[in-house]
mmCIF file of C-alpha atoms in Angstrom:
data_model
loop_
_atom_site.group_PDB
_atom_site.id
_atom_site.type_symbol
_atom_site.label_atom_id
_atom_site.label_comp_id
_atom_site.label_asym_id
_atom_site.label_seq_id
_atom_site.Cartn_x
_atom_site.Cartn_y
_atom_site.Cartn_z
ATOM 1 C CA MET A 1 -28.737 -9.105 -3.949
ATOM 2 C CA ALA A 2 -30.641 -6.087 -2.637
ATOM 3 C CA GLU A 3 -29.906 -2.762 -4.244
ATOM 4 C CA MET A 4 -28.562 -0.074 -1.938
ATOM 5 C CA GLN A 5 -27.828 3.628 -2.014
ATOM 6 C CA ILE A 6 -24.359 4.758 -0.983
ATOM 7 C CA GLY A 7 -22.365 7.970 -0.907
ATOM 8 C CA MET A 8 -18.775 7.727 -2.158
ATOM 9 C CA VAL A 9 -16.387 10.427 -0.959
ATOM 10 C CA GLY A 10 -13.232 10.563 -3.067
ATOM 11 C CA LEU A 11 -13.471 9.682 -6.756
ATOM 12 C CA GLY A 12 -9.840 9.198 -7.658
ATOM 13 C CA LYS A 13 -8.344 6.082 -9.252
ATOM 14 C CA MET A 14 -9.699 3.754 -6.571
ATOM 15 C CA GLY A 15 -12.849 5.549 -5.444
ATOM 16 C CA GLY A 16 -13.974 6.375 -8.958
ATOM 17 C CA ASN A 17 -13.575 2.793 -10.156
ATOM 18 C CA MET A 18 -15.281 1.423 -7.064
ATOM 19 C CA ALA A 19 -18.234 3.760 -7.637
ATOM 20 C CA GLU A 20 -18.464 2.542 -11.226
ATOM 21 C CA ARG A 21 -18.344 -1.130 -10.191
ATOM 22 C CA LEU A 22 -21.154 -0.500 -7.691
ATOM 23 C CA ARG A 23 -23.259 1.222 -10.341
ATOM 24 C CA ARG A 24 -22.735 -1.690 -12.727
ATOM 25 C CA ALA A 25 -24.105 -3.948 -9.981
ATOM 26 C CA GLY A 26 -27.272 -1.850 -9.789
ATOM 27 C CA HIS A 27 -26.512 0.238 -6.706
ATOM 28 C CA ASP A 28 -27.331 3.941 -6.507
ATOM 29 C CA VAL A 29 -24.065 5.837 -5.960
ATOM 30 C CA VAL A 30 -23.899 9.532 -5.148
ATOM 31 C CA GLY A 31 -20.312 10.690 -5.440
ATOM 32 C CA TYR A 32 -18.504 13.638 -3.930
ATOM 33 C CA ASP A 33 -15.047 14.834 -4.910
ATOM 34 C CA ARG A 34 -13.154 18.089 -4.554
ATOM 35 C CA ASP A 35 -12.977 18.121 -8.361
ATOM 36 C CA PRO A 36 -16.387 19.475 -9.466
ATOM 37 C CA LYS A 37 -16.010 17.779 -12.850
ATOM 38 C CA THR A 38 -16.366 14.336 -11.276
ATOM 39 C CA SER A 39 -18.613 15.189 -8.318
ATOM 40 C CA ASP A 40 -22.391 14.665 -8.211
ATOM 41 C CA VAL A 41 -22.832 17.147 -5.363
ATOM 42 C CA ALA A 42 -21.134 20.361 -4.291
ATOM 43 C CA SER A 43 -20.483 19.510 -0.639
ATOM 44 C CA LEU A 44 -20.642 16.804 2.017
ATOM 45 C CA HIS A 45 -23.731 18.534 3.387
ATOM 46 C CA GLU A 46 -25.452 18.186 0.016
ATOM 47 C CA LEU A 47 -24.288 14.567 -0.146
ATOM 48 C CA ALA A 48 -26.035 13.833 3.153
ATOM 49 C CA GLU A 49 -29.196 15.537 1.911
ATOM 50 C CA ARG A 50 -29.218 13.437 -1.275
ATOM 51 C CA LEU A 51 -28.987 10.143 0.603
ATOM 52 C CA GLU A 52 -31.992 8.452 2.174
ATOM 53 C CA ALA A 53 -31.797 7.525 5.846
ATOM 54 C CA PRO A 54 -30.297 5.375 7.165
ATOM 55 C CA ARG A 55 -27.316 6.562 5.134
ATOM 56 C CA VAL A 56 -24.148 4.741 4.134
ATOM 57 C CA VAL A 57 -21.131 6.874 3.244
ATOM 58 C CA TRP A 58 -17.842 5.353 2.057
ATOM 59 C CA VAL A 59 -14.715 7.518 2.458
ATOM 60 C CA MET A 60 -11.963 6.841 -0.085
ATOM 61 C CA VAL A 61 -9.440 9.643 0.359
ATOM 62 C CA PRO A 62 -5.716 9.669 1.264
ATOM 63 C CA SER A 63 -4.937 8.400 4.752
ATOM 64 C CA GLY A 64 -3.912 10.665 7.587
ATOM 65 C CA ASP A 65 -5.145 14.232 7.884
ATOM 66 C CA PRO A 66 -7.367 14.153 4.756
ATOM 67 C CA THR A 67 -9.281 11.138 6.101
ATOM 68 C CA ARG A 68 -9.459 12.518 9.638
ATOM 69 C CA ALA A 69 -10.812 15.866 8.404
ATOM 70 C CA THR A 70 -13.362 14.180 6.124
ATOM 71 C CA ILE A 71 -14.654 11.901 8.874
ATOM 72 C CA GLU A 72 -14.898 14.812 11.294
ATOM 73 C CA GLU A 73 -16.935 16.827 8.779
ATOM 74 C CA LEU A 74 -19.186 13.884 7.967
ATOM 75 C CA GLY A 75 -19.824 13.419 11.667
ATOM 76 C CA LYS A 76 -21.489 16.835 11.620
ATOM 77 C CA VAL A 77 -23.912 16.026 8.766
ATOM 78 C CA LEU A 78 -24.757 12.357 9.413
ATOM 79 C CA SER A 79 -27.453 11.149 11.796
ATOM 80 C CA PRO A 80 -27.978 8.327 14.304
ATOM 81 C CA GLY A 81 -28.377 5.022 12.484
ATOM 82 C CA ASP A 82 -26.080 6.008 9.603
ATOM 83 C CA ILE A 83 -22.900 4.049 8.850
ATOM 84 C CA LEU A 84 -19.574 5.570 7.839
ATOM 85 C CA VAL A 85 -17.052 3.348 6.043
ATOM 86 C CA ASP A 86 -13.350 4.181 5.831
ATOM 87 C CA GLY A 87 -11.935 2.321 2.844
ATOM 88 C CA GLY A 88 -8.611 4.129 2.643
ATOM 89 C CA ASN A 89 -5.269 3.022 4.060
ATOM 90 C CA SER A 90 -5.816 4.439 7.543
ATOM 91 C CA HIS A 91 -3.945 3.330 10.637
ATOM 92 C CA TYR A 92 -5.963 0.894 12.707
ATOM 93 C CA LEU A 93 -5.580 3.003 15.851
ATOM 94 C CA ASP A 94 -7.246 5.905 14.030
ATOM 95 C CA ASP A 95 -10.185 3.596 13.303
ATOM 96 C CA GLN A 96 -10.738 2.959 16.981
ATOM 97 C CA LYS A 97 -10.754 6.685 17.743
ATOM 98 C CA HIS A 98 -13.174 7.437 14.900
ATOM 99 C CA ALA A 99 -15.516 4.619 15.919
ATOM 100 C CA GLU A 100 -15.596 5.821 19.524
ATOM 101 C CA ARG A 101 -16.391 9.419 18.594
ATOM 102 C CA LEU A 102 -19.040 8.507 16.028
ATOM 103 C CA ALA A 103 -20.662 6.043 18.425
ATOM 104 C CA GLU A 104 -21.380 8.950 20.766
ATOM 105 C CA GLN A 105 -23.646 10.294 17.995
ATOM 106 C CA GLY A 106 -25.196 6.923 17.219
ATOM 107 C CA ILE A 107 -23.284 6.596 13.940
ATOM 108 C CA GLY A 108 -21.776 3.241 13.025
ATOM 109 C CA PHE A 109 -18.203 2.876 11.768
ATOM 110 C CA VAL A 110 -16.662 0.140 9.626
ATOM 111 C CA ASP A 111 -13.058 0.027 8.391
ATOM 112 C CA VAL A 112 -12.227 -1.743 5.131
ATOM 113 C CA GLY A 113 -8.793 -2.570 3.809
ATOM 114 C CA VAL A 114 -9.068 -2.614 0.021
ATOM 115 C CA SER A 115 -6.655 -4.282 -2.393
ATOM 116 C CA GLY A 116 -6.925 -4.501 -6.153
ATOM 117 C CA GLY A 117 -5.525 -1.250 -7.487
ATOM 118 C CA VAL A 118 -6.462 -0.086 -10.970
ATOM 119 C CA TRP A 119 -7.432 -3.664 -11.902
ATOM 120 C CA GLY A 120 -10.231 -3.808 -9.350
ATOM 121 C CA LEU A 121 -12.903 -2.335 -11.614
ATOM 122 C CA GLU A 122 -12.925 -5.455 -13.777
ATOM 123 C CA ASN A 123 -11.461 -8.071 -11.410
ATOM 124 C CA GLY A 124 -13.019 -6.981 -8.132
ATOM 125 C CA TYR A 125 -11.460 -5.776 -4.908
ATOM 126 C CA ALA A 126 -10.203 -7.913 -2.048
ATOM 127 C CA LEU A 127 -11.900 -6.580 1.087
ATOM 128 C CA MET A 128 -10.700 -6.926 4.686
ATOM 129 C CA VAL A 129 -13.391 -5.615 7.031
ATOM 130 C CA GLY A 130 -13.435 -4.579 10.675
ATOM 131 C CA GLY A 131 -16.485 -3.567 12.661
ATOM 132 C CA ASP A 132 -19.631 -4.532 14.514
ATOM 133 C CA PRO A 133 -21.209 -7.678 12.976
ATOM 134 C CA GLU A 134 -24.595 -5.983 12.559
ATOM 135 C CA ASN A 135 -23.100 -3.049 10.658
ATOM 136 C CA VAL A 136 -21.107 -5.427 8.466
ATOM 137 C CA ARG A 137 -24.262 -7.440 7.747
ATOM 138 C CA LYS A 138 -26.075 -4.308 6.566
ATOM 139 C CA LEU A 139 -23.245 -3.542 4.161
ATOM 140 C CA MET A 140 -22.987 -7.017 2.622
ATOM 141 C CA PRO A 141 -24.753 -6.076 -0.662
ATOM 142 C CA ILE A 142 -22.062 -3.424 -1.185
ATOM 143 C CA PHE A 143 -19.253 -5.808 -0.289
ATOM 144 C CA GLU A 144 -20.653 -8.519 -2.573
ATOM 145 C CA ALA A 145 -20.690 -6.087 -5.490
ATOM 146 C CA LEU A 146 -17.112 -4.925 -4.910
ATOM 147 C CA LYS A 147 -15.395 -8.248 -4.178
ATOM 148 C CA PRO A 148 -14.189 -10.681 -6.870
ATOM 149 C CA GLU A 149 -16.523 -13.476 -7.942
ATOM 150 C CA GLY A 150 -16.301 -16.671 -5.891
ATOM 151 C CA GLU A 151 -16.038 -17.434 -2.209
ATOM 152 C CA ASP A 152 -12.703 -15.686 -1.574
ATOM 153 C CA GLY A 153 -11.754 -12.035 -1.620
ATOM 154 C CA PHE A 154 -13.712 -10.988 1.470
ATOM 155 C CA VAL A 155 -13.211 -11.395 5.195
ATOM 156 C CA HIS A 156 -14.839 -9.890 8.245
ATOM 157 C CA ALA A 157 -11.510 -9.920 10.031
ATOM 158 C CA GLY A 158 -12.736 -8.776 13.434
ATOM 159 C CA LYS A 159 -13.651 -5.728 15.480
ATOM 160 C CA VAL A 160 -13.081 -2.104 14.473
ATOM 161 C CA GLY A 161 -9.498 -1.707 13.240
ATOM 162 C CA ALA A 162 -9.127 -5.337 12.160
ATOM 163 C CA GLY A 163 -9.742 -4.546 8.495
ATOM 164 C CA HIS A 164 -6.977 -1.995 8.258
ATOM 165 C CA PHE A 165 -4.684 -4.092 10.466
ATOM 166 C CA ALA A 166 -5.117 -7.029 8.061
ATOM 167 C CA LYS A 167 -4.491 -4.746 5.066
ATOM 168 C CA MET A 168 -1.403 -3.348 6.788
ATOM 169 C CA VAL A 169 0.044 -6.852 7.190
ATOM 170 C CA HIS A 170 -0.979 -7.677 3.605
ATOM 171 C CA ASN A 171 1.016 -4.709 2.341
ATOM 172 C CA GLY A 172 3.984 -5.639 4.512
ATOM 173 C CA ILE A 173 4.011 -9.093 2.913
ATOM 174 C CA GLU A 174 3.752 -7.407 -0.470
ATOM 175 C CA TYR A 175 6.921 -5.440 0.313
ATOM 176 C CA GLY A 176 8.811 -8.665 0.980
ATOM 177 C CA ILE A 177 7.584 -10.447 -2.152
ATOM 178 C CA MET A 178 8.353 -7.466 -4.375
ATOM 179 C CA GLN A 179 11.841 -7.158 -2.914
ATOM 180 C CA SER A 180 12.543 -10.866 -3.522
ATOM 181 C CA LEU A 181 11.407 -10.621 -7.144
ATOM 182 C CA ALA A 182 13.532 -7.517 -7.617
ATOM 183 C CA GLU A 183 16.660 -9.104 -6.133
ATOM 184 C CA GLY A 184 16.189 -12.247 -8.196
ATOM 185 C CA TRP A 185 15.843 -10.178 -11.365
ATOM 186 C CA GLU A 186 18.988 -8.189 -10.549
ATOM 187 C CA LEU A 187 21.036 -11.352 -9.970
ATOM 188 C CA LEU A 188 19.813 -12.959 -13.197
ATOM 189 C CA ASP A 189 20.610 -9.778 -15.087
ATOM 190 C CA ALA A 190 24.107 -9.553 -13.572
ATOM 191 C CA THR A 191 25.283 -12.958 -14.783
ATOM 192 C CA ASP A 192 26.601 -13.832 -18.251
ATOM 193 C CA ILE A 193 25.132 -17.328 -17.955
ATOM 194 C CA VAL A 194 21.440 -16.449 -18.375
ATOM 195 C CA ASP A 195 20.730 -14.906 -21.790
ATOM 196 C CA ASP A 196 16.962 -14.519 -21.502
ATOM 197 C CA VAL A 197 16.048 -12.904 -18.207
ATOM 198 C CA PRO A 198 12.506 -11.823 -19.170
ATOM 199 C CA GLY A 199 11.865 -15.303 -20.563
ATOM 200 C CA THR A 200 13.053 -16.865 -17.330
ATOM 201 C CA PHE A 201 10.627 -14.759 -15.311
ATOM 202 C CA LYS A 202 7.838 -15.639 -17.747
ATOM 203 C CA SER A 203 8.578 -19.360 -17.449
ATOM 204 C CA TRP A 204 7.972 -19.174 -13.711
ATOM 205 C CA ARG A 205 4.331 -18.177 -14.206
ATOM 206 C CA THR A 206 3.229 -21.783 -14.692
ATOM 207 C CA GLY A 207 3.948 -24.781 -12.498
ATOM 208 C CA THR A 208 6.255 -23.083 -9.991
ATOM 209 C CA VAL A 209 5.731 -22.372 -6.303
ATOM 210 C CA ILE A 210 6.390 -18.637 -6.783
ATOM 211 C CA ARG A 211 3.738 -18.055 -9.440
ATOM 212 C CA SER A 212 1.640 -15.057 -8.427
ATOM 213 C CA TRP A 213 -0.045 -11.897 -9.666
ATOM 214 C CA LEU A 214 3.037 -9.891 -8.687
ATOM 215 C CA LEU A 215 5.137 -12.209 -10.841
ATOM 216 C CA ASP A 216 2.653 -11.660 -13.692
ATOM 217 C CA LEU A 217 3.071 -7.899 -13.273
ATOM 218 C CA ALA A 218 6.864 -8.270 -13.242
ATOM 219 C CA VAL A 219 6.672 -10.143 -16.543
ATOM 220 C CA ARG A 220 4.418 -7.419 -17.946
ATOM 221 C CA ALA A 221 6.903 -4.737 -16.889
ATOM 222 C CA LEU A 222 9.814 -6.606 -18.521
ATOM 223 C CA GLU A 223 7.819 -7.055 -21.720
ATOM 224 C CA GLU A 224 7.368 -3.285 -21.842
ATOM 225 C CA ASP A 225 11.006 -2.497 -20.952
ATOM 226 C CA SER A 226 13.266 -5.568 -20.984
ATOM 227 C CA ASP A 227 16.068 -4.057 -18.902
ATOM 228 C CA LEU A 228 13.961 -1.439 -17.071
ATOM 229 C CA SER A 229 16.311 1.235 -18.399
ATOM 230 C CA ASP A 230 13.452 3.719 -18.683
ATOM 231 C CA LEU A 231 12.973 3.737 -14.913
ATOM 232 C CA LYS A 232 14.927 5.233 -12.044
ATOM 233 C CA GLY A 233 15.606 2.911 -9.116
ATOM 234 C CA TYR A 234 13.607 4.996 -6.645
ATOM 235 C CA ALA A 235 10.800 3.409 -4.641
ATOM 236 C CA GLN A 236 8.442 5.316 -2.360
ATOM 237 C CA ASP A 237 6.562 3.750 0.538
ATOM 238 C CA SER A 238 2.991 4.641 1.457
ATOM 239 C CA GLY A 239 3.257 3.974 5.192
ATOM 240 C CA GLU A 240 1.823 0.494 5.696
ATOM 241 C CA GLY A 241 5.277 -1.110 5.727
ATOM 242 C CA ARG A 242 6.368 1.174 8.548
ATOM 243 C CA TRP A 243 3.170 0.517 10.491
ATOM 244 C CA THR A 244 3.616 -3.235 10.051
ATOM 245 C CA ILE A 245 7.101 -3.084 11.546
ATOM 246 C CA GLN A 246 5.924 -0.843 14.386
ATOM 247 C CA ALA A 247 3.180 -3.347 15.224
ATOM 248 C CA ALA A 248 5.715 -6.178 15.074
ATOM 249 C CA ILE A 249 7.903 -4.390 17.605
ATOM 250 C CA GLU A 250 4.915 -3.821 19.903
ATOM 251 C CA HIS A 251 4.040 -7.525 19.771
ATOM 252 C CA ALA A 252 7.663 -8.791 19.765
ATOM 253 C CA VAL A 253 7.178 -10.558 16.421
ATOM 254 C CA PRO A 254 10.319 -10.800 14.219
ATOM 255 C CA LEU A 255 9.822 -9.568 10.640
ATOM 256 C CA PRO A 256 13.311 -9.666 9.072
ATOM 257 C CA ALA A 257 12.193 -9.948 5.426
ATOM 258 C CA ILE A 258 9.591 -7.178 5.572
ATOM 259 C CA THR A 259 11.929 -4.919 7.544
ATOM 260 C CA ALA A 260 14.763 -5.430 5.050
ATOM 261 C CA ALA A 261 12.390 -4.683 2.167
ATOM 262 C CA LEU A 262 11.378 -1.375 3.737
ATOM 263 C CA TYR A 263 14.988 -0.400 4.369
ATOM 264 C CA ALA A 264 15.808 -1.231 0.747
ATOM 265 C CA ARG A 265 13.246 1.360 -0.303
ATOM 266 C CA PHE A 266 14.874 3.917 1.953
ATOM 267 C CA ALA A 267 18.238 3.119 0.341
ATOM 268 C CA SER A 268 16.759 3.593 -3.143
ATOM 269 C CA ARG A 269 16.210 7.294 -2.402
ATOM 270 C CA GLN A 270 19.845 8.025 -1.630
ATOM 271 C CA ASP A 271 21.982 9.196 -4.524
ATOM 272 C CA ASP A 272 25.028 9.024 -2.263
ATOM 273 C CA SER A 273 24.589 7.011 0.923
ATOM 274 C CA PRO A 274 25.883 8.784 4.061
ATOM 275 C CA ALA A 275 26.271 5.414 5.794
ATOM 276 C CA MET A 276 28.384 4.068 2.915
ATOM 277 C CA LYS A 277 30.614 7.135 3.180
ATOM 278 C CA MET A 278 31.334 6.234 6.797
ATOM 279 C CA ILE A 279 31.975 2.591 5.870
ATOM 280 C CA ALA A 280 34.389 3.673 3.127
ATOM 281 C CA ALA A 281 36.154 5.999 5.576
ATOM 282 C CA LEU A 282 36.464 3.251 8.204
ATOM 283 C CA ARG A 283 37.828 0.741 5.661
ATOM 284 C CA ASN A 284 40.416 3.284 4.651
ATOM 285 C CA GLN A 285 41.333 4.017 8.268
ATOM 286 C CA PHE A 286 41.792 0.463 9.508
ATOM 287 C CA GLY A 287 42.866 -1.290 6.344
ATOM 288 C CA GLY A 288 44.165 1.353 4.013
ATOM 289 C CA HIS A 289 41.553 0.413 1.413
ATOM 290 C CA ALA A 290 41.239 2.839 -1.482
ATOM 291 C CA VAL A 291 38.247 5.165 -1.458
ATOM 292 C CA SER A 292 36.640 7.391 -4.068
ATOM 293 C CA SER A 293 36.335 11.129 -3.633
ATOM 294 C CA ALA A 294 33.130 13.049 -4.240
ATOM 295 C CA GLU A 295 34.520 14.046 -7.658
ATOM 296 C CA GLY A 296 34.894 10.397 -8.607
ATOM 297 C CA GLN A 297 38.669 10.267 -8.245
ATOM 298 C CA HIS A 298 40.318 7.551 -6.176
ATOM 299 C CA ALA A 299 41.710 8.825 -2.903
ATOM 300 C CA LYS A 300 44.895 7.477 -1.413
ATOM 301 C CA GLY A 301 44.644 3.916 -0.246
ATOM 302 C CA ALA A 302 46.988 1.153 0.838
ATOM 303 C CA ASP A 303 48.440 0.769 -2.653
ATOM 304 C CA SER A 304 48.500 4.480 -3.494
ATOM 305 C CA PRO A 305 51.861 6.283 -3.653
ATOM 306 C CA GLY A 306 52.378 8.353 -0.562
ATOM 307 C CA ALA A 307 49.664 6.668 1.455
ATOM 308 C CA ASP A 308 50.164 6.556 5.184
ATOM 309 C CA VAL A 309 51.676 3.320 6.405
ATOM 310 C CA ILE A 310 48.918 1.375 8.158
ATOM 311 C CA PRO A 311 49.495 -1.927 9.958
ATOM 312 C CA PRO A 312 48.280 -4.837 7.816
ATOM 313 C CA VAL A 313 45.030 -6.546 8.734
ATOM 314 C CA GLU A 314 43.934 -10.048 7.968
ATOM 315 C CA ALA A 315 40.353 -9.080 7.147
ATOM 316 C CA GLU A 316 37.665 -6.582 7.911
ATOM 317 C CA ARG A 317 36.220 -6.929 11.369
#
C-alpha cells in the first residue's frame, strides 16, 4: 500500500483517532484543530502550505455550519487537482453543492460516511464513499488504512452524496435497532417472571438471530449498571434520523420502525408531555376518567365525590 500525505481538519474523538490510525499505517498526517494543543499548524492556510501538491484534505468537524464554513475556507487555499474529503455527518444535498462549487476551481470532492465511533482506532472504520471513481481510486490507500481488516467495511456507494446518504440510512436503521433493544429490556425488567435480565441479554449474544455489536454494547452497559439507575432516560438525536425520514417521504417509502424510534427520542425529552395532558383531559371529558393535577393530586373523575354526571361510555373511541 502506497504511503500518502493527508491533512486532517478536526482532531476530536473521531478525527484524532482516525489521524492516529493513518499514522500507524505509515501515512504522513498533518492535523489542524482549533485547539492549539492538538494542532500541527496554526491555520488552514498553513495546512495547505505544509502539504505537497496534489493535496488531500479530510474534514472531520461537526455537520452543518461548521462544515460549510470549513469547506468554504479550504476552497480559498486549495488548488486545482487537490481533493477535499468530507467525512462528517453532512447532509447529502450539501455534498452536491460543495462538489459543484469546488469543481469550478478544479478541486475534487468526495463524501465519506464513517461509522465506528471511539472503537474505530483499534477495530477500523466502516466507510461509505460517494464521488467520482477517479478521485476515489486516488484515495484508496487512505481508505484501506482506515477500514477494518478483510473484504467488508468499505463501499464506493455511488456519485457525490451517496456516501452520506448511505450513512444516513445506516443511522436510521441504528435508531430502530436501538429502540427495539430498549423496549425489550424494559419489558423484561417490568415482569416478575424473569429474574436475570442482564443474563438474558447476554445469552442472546451467541446463536440467536439478533446477535449484534449493539447487543454487545447493551450487555456491556448492563454489566456496568444492571438497572441503568445511574442514567436519565433522555436521548438526543444528531439529525440523521430526521433526514432519513425526510428522504423516505420524498421517495414515498414507508419507514414505520425508524419513524417511531425517532419520535420515542422526542418523547424522552419531555418531563411532562403536553400531548398526554390533552389525552388525559379528553378521557376525563368523555368518560369521566380520573386525572392527576400538576401537583400530583387526583382531580375529580367518574368515581370522585361531586364529579359531574357524564353519560356512561362503553369504551374509549
